[in-house]
mmCIF file of C-alpha atoms in Angstrom:
data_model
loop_
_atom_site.group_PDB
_atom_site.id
_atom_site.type_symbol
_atom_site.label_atom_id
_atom_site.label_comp_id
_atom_site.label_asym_id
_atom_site.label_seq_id
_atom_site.Cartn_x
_atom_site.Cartn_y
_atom_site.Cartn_z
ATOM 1 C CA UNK A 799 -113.249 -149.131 101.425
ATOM 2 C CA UNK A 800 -116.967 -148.394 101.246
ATOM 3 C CA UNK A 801 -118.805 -152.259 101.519
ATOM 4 C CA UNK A 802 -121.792 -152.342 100.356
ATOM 5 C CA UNK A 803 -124.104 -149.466 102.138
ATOM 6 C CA UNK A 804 -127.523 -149.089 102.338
ATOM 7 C CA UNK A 805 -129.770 -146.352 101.395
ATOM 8 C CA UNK A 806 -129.786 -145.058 104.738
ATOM 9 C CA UNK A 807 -125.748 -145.707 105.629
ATOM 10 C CA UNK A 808 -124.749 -141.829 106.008
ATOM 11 C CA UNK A 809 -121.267 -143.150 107.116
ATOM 12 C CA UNK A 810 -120.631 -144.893 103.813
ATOM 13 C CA UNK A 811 -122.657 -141.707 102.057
ATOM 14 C CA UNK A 812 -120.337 -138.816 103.796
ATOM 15 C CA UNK A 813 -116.937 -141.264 102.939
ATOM 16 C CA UNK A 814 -118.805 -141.804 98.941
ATOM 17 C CA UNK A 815 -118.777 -137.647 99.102
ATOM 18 C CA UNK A 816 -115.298 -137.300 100.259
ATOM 19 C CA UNK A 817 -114.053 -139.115 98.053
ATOM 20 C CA UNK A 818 -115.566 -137.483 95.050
ATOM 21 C CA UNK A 819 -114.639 -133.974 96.552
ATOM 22 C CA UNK A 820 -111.128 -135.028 96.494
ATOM 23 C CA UNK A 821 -111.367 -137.255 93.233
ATOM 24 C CA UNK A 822 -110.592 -140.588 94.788
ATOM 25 C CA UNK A 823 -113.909 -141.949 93.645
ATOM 26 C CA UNK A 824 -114.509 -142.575 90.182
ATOM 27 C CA UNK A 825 -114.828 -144.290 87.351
ATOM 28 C CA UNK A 826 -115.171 -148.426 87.625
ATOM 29 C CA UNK A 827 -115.040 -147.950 91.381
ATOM 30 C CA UNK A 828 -117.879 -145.081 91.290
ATOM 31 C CA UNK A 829 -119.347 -147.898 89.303
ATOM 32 C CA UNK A 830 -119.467 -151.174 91.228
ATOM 33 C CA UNK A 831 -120.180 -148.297 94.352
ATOM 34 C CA UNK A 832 -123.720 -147.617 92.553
ATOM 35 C CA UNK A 833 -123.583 -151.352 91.905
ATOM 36 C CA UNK A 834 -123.665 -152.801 95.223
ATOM 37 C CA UNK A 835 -126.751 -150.592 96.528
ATOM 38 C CA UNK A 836 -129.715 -152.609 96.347
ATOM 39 C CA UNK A 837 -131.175 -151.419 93.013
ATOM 40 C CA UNK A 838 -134.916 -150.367 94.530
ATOM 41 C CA UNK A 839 -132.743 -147.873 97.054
ATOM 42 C CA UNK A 840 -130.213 -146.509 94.081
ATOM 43 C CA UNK A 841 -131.826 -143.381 92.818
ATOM 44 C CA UNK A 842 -132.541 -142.259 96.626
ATOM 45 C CA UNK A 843 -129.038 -142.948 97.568
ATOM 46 C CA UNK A 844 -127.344 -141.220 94.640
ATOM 47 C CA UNK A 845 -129.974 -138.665 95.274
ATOM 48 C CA UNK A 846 -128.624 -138.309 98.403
ATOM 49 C CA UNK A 847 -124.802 -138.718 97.574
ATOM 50 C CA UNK A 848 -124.876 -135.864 95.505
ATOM 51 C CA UNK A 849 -126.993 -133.165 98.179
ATOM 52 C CA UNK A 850 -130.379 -133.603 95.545
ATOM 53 C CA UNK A 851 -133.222 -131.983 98.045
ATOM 54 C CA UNK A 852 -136.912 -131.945 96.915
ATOM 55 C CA UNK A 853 -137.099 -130.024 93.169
ATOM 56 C CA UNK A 854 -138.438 -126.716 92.834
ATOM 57 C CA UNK A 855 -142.056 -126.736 91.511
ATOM 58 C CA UNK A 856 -141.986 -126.413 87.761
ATOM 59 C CA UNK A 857 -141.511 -122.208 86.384
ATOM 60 C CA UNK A 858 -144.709 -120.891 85.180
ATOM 61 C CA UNK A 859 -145.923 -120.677 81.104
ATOM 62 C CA UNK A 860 -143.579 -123.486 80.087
ATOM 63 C CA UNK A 861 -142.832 -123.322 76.256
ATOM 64 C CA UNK A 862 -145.136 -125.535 74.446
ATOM 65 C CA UNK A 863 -143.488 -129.159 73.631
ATOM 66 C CA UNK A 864 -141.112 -129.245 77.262
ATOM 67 C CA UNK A 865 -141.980 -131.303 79.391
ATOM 68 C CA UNK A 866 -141.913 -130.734 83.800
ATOM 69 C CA UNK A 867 -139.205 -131.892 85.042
ATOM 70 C CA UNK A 868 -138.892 -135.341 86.056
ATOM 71 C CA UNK A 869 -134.958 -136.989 86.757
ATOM 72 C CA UNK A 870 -133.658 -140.338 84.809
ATOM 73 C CA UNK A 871 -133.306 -143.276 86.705
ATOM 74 C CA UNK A 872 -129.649 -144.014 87.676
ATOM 75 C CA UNK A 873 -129.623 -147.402 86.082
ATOM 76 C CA UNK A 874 -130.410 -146.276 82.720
ATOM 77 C CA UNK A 875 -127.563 -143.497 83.204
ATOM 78 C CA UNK A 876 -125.269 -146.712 84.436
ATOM 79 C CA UNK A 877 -126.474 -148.575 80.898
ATOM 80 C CA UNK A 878 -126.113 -145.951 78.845
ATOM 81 C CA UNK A 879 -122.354 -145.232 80.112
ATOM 82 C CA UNK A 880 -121.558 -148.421 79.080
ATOM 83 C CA UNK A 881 -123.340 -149.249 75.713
ATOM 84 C CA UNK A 882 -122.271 -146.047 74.306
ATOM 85 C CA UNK A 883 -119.892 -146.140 75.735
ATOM 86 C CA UNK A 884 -118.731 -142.828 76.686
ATOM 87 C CA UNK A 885 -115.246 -142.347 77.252
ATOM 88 C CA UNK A 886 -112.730 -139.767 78.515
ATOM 89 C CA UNK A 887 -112.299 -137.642 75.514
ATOM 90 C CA UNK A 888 -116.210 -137.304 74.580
ATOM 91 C CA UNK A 889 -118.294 -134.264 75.193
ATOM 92 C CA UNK A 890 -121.276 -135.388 77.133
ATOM 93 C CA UNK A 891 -124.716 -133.040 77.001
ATOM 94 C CA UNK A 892 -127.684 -133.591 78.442
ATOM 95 C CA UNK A 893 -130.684 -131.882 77.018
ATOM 96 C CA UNK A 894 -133.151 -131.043 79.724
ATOM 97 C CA UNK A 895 -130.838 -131.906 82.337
ATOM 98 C CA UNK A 896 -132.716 -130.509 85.682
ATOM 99 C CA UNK A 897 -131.297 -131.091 88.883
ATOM 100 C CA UNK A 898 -127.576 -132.438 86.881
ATOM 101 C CA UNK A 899 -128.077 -136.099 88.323
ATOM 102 C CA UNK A 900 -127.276 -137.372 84.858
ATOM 103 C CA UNK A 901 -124.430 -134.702 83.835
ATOM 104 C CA UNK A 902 -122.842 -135.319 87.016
ATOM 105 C CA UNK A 903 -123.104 -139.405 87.228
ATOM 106 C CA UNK A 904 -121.661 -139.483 83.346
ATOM 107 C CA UNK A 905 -119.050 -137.203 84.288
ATOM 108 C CA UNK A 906 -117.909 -139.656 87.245
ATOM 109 C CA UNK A 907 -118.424 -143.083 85.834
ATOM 110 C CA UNK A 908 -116.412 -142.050 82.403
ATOM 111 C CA UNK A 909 -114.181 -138.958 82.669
ATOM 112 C CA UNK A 910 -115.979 -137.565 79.804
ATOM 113 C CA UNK A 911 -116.152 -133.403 79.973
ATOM 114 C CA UNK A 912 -120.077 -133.181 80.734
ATOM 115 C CA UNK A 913 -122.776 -130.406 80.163
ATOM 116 C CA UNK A 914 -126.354 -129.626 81.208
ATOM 117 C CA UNK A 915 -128.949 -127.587 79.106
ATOM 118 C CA UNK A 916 -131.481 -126.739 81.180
ATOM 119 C CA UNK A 917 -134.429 -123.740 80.475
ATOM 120 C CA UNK A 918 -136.275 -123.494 84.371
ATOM 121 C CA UNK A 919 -133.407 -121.470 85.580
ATOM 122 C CA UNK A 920 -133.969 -122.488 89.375
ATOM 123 C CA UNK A 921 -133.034 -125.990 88.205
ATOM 124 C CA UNK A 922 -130.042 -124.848 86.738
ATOM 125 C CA UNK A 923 -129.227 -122.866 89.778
ATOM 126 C CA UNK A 924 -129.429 -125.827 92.386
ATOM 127 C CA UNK A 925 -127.480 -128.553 89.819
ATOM 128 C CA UNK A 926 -124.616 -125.610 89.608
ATOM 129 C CA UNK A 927 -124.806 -125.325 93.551
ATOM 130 C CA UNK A 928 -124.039 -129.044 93.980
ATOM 131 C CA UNK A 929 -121.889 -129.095 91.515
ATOM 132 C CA UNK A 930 -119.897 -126.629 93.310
ATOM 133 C CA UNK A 931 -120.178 -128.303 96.594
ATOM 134 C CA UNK A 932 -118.870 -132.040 95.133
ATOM 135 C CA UNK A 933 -116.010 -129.777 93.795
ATOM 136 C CA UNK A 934 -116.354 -131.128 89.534
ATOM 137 C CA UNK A 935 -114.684 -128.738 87.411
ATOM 138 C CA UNK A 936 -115.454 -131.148 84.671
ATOM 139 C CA UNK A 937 -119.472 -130.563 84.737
ATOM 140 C CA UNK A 938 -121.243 -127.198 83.509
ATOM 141 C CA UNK A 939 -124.789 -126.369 83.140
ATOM 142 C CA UNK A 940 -126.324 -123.798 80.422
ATOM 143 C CA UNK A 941 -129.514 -122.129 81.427
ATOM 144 C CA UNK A 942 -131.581 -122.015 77.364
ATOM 145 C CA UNK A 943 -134.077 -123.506 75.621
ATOM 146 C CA UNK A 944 -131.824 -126.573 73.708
ATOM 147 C CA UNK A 945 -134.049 -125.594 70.845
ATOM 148 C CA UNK A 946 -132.651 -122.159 70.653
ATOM 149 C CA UNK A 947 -128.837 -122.645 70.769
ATOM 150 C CA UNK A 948 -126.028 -123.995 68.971
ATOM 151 C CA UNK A 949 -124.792 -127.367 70.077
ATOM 152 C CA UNK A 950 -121.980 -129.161 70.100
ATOM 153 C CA UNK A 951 -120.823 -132.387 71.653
ATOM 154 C CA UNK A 952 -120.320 -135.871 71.111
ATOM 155 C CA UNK A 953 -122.734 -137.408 72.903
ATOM 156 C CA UNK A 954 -126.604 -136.353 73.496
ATOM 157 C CA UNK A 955 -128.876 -137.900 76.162
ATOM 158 C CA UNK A 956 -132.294 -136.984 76.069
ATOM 159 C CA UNK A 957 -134.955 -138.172 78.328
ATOM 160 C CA UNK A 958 -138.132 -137.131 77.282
ATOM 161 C CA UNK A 959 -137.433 -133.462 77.869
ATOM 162 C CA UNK A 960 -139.914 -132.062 74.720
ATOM 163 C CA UNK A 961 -141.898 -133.624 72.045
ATOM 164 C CA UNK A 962 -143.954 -131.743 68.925
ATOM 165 C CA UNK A 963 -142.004 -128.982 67.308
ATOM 166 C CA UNK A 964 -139.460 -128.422 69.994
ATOM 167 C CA UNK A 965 -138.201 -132.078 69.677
ATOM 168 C CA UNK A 966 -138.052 -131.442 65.878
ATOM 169 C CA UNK A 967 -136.265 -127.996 66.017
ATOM 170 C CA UNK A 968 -133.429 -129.788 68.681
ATOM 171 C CA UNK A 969 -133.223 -132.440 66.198
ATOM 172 C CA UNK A 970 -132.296 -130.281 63.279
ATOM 173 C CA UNK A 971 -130.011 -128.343 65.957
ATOM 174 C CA UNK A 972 -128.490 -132.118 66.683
ATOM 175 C CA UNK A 973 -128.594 -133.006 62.555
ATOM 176 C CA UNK A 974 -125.997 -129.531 62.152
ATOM 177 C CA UNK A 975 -123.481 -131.248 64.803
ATOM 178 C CA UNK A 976 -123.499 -134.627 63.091
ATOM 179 C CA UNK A 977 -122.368 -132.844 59.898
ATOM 180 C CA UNK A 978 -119.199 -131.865 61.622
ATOM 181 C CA UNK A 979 -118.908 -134.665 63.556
ATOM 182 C CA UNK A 980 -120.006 -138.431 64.242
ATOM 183 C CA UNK A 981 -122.238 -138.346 67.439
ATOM 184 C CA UNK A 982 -124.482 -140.283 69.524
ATOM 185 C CA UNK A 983 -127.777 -139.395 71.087
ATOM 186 C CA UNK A 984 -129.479 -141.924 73.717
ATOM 187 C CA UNK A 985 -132.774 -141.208 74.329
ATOM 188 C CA UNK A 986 -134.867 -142.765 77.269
ATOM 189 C CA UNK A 987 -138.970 -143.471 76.943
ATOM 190 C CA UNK A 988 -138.066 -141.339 73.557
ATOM 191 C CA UNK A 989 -138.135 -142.688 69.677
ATOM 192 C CA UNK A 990 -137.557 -141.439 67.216
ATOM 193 C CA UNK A 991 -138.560 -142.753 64.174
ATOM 194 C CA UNK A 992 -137.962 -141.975 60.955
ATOM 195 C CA UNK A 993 -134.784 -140.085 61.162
ATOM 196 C CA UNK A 994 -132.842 -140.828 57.859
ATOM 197 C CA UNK A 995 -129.578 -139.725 59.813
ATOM 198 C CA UNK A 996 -129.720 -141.959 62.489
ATOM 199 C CA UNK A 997 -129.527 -145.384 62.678
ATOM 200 C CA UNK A 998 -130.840 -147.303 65.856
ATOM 201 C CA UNK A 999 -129.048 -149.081 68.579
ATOM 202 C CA UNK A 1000 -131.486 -151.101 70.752
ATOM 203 C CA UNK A 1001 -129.460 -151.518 74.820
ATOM 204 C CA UNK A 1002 -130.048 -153.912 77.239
ATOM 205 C CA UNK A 1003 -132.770 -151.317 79.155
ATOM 206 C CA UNK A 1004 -135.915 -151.668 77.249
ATOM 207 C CA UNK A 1005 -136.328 -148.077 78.119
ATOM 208 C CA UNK A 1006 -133.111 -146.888 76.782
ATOM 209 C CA UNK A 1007 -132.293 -146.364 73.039
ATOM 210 C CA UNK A 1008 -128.969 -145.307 71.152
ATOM 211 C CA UNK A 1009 -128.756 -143.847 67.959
ATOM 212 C CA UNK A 1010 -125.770 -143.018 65.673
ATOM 213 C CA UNK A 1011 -125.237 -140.339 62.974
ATOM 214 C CA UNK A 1012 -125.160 -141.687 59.811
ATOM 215 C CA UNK A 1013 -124.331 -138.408 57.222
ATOM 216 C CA UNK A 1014 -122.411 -139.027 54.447
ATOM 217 C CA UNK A 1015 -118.790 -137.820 54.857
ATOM 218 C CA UNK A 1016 -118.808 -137.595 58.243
ATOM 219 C CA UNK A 1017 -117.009 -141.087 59.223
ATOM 220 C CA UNK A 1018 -119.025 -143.429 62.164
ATOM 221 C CA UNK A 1019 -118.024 -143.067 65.658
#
């Protein structure tokens, strides 16, 4: 049993650890876990939970359009989990996905096989350490430029991670999977208007947005 901790219970955090390590902890009880910590102390906490230390400073000569890194809050990641909702057979991929706090959190709280695309490589480095540590075969990070790679999933979260050209080239990239498949991409402080393929879901986070493919042939998800 874990109560209800507090940002600065490292009992409760080491047992929450454990218990992912050994994959006790997930799904609805991961869930009402993140639940019960006071929501100003939850990012810190999971932050903590999963071994996050202070970010490396951003690489040098990023491309034009991405953005430095900056991590999701947890309780959009908790609302978008549900209002997808992402299950156990979807293929989860984060564009921009830094330190993995979002790849790693959808992973536990659904089942769903989970990926990070990440281009500063010493982000992608530390999220694959941790990964490694909390012992989640089920998570895997890419180090490219989401712009410059074939995708493939089921569901796409981006949080602000490019805008200008860069956005528009992963979009096109994200149009090629919807052909083959229905998907989903949430989007936080992101919209995108004017898509014709995608059709708008509004959430119960003003700062979180869902959009489905909508491509003739391909049947809704």
């Amino acid at each position: 049993m874990h109560g209800k901790p507090g940002a600065l219970d490292t009992a409760s955090l080491r047992q929450a650890r454990a218990d992912i390590k050994s994959g006790a902890l997930r799904g609805d009880a991961f869930r009402e876990l993140l639940l019960s910590i006071p929501a100003p102390e939850r990012d810190g906490w999971v932050d903590a939970l999963l071994g996050f230390e202070e970010p490396p400073p951003d690489i040098a000569n990023l491309p034009r359009g991405a953005v430095p890194y900056l991590p999701c809050g947890v309780d959009e990641i908790l609302a978008m989990v549900a209002e997808v909702p992402l299950r156990p057979d979807d293929a989860f991929v984060d564009l921009g996905s830094g330190l993995g706090r979002v790849v790693m959190l959808a992973h536990l709280l659904s089942g769903a096989r989970a990926q990070g695309v990440e281009l500063q490589e010493p982000l992608v480095h530390r999220a694959r350490a941790r990964c490694a540590e909390l012992a989640l075969p089920g998570v895997s990070f890419v180090h490219a430029n989401a712009a410059d790679i074939e995708l493939d999933g089921s569901v796409f979260f981006l949080y602000a991670p490019f805008n200008g050209e860069m956005l528009s080239a992963v979009l096109r990239r994200l149009e090629d999977v919807a052909r083959r498949r229905p998907i989903v991409i949430c989007t936080v402080d992101l919209e995108l208007h004017g898509v014709p393929w995608l059709r708008e879901r509004k959430t119960e986070k003003v700062s979180l947005t869902l959009y489905d493919s909508c491509v003739r042939g391909v049947p809704l998800r």
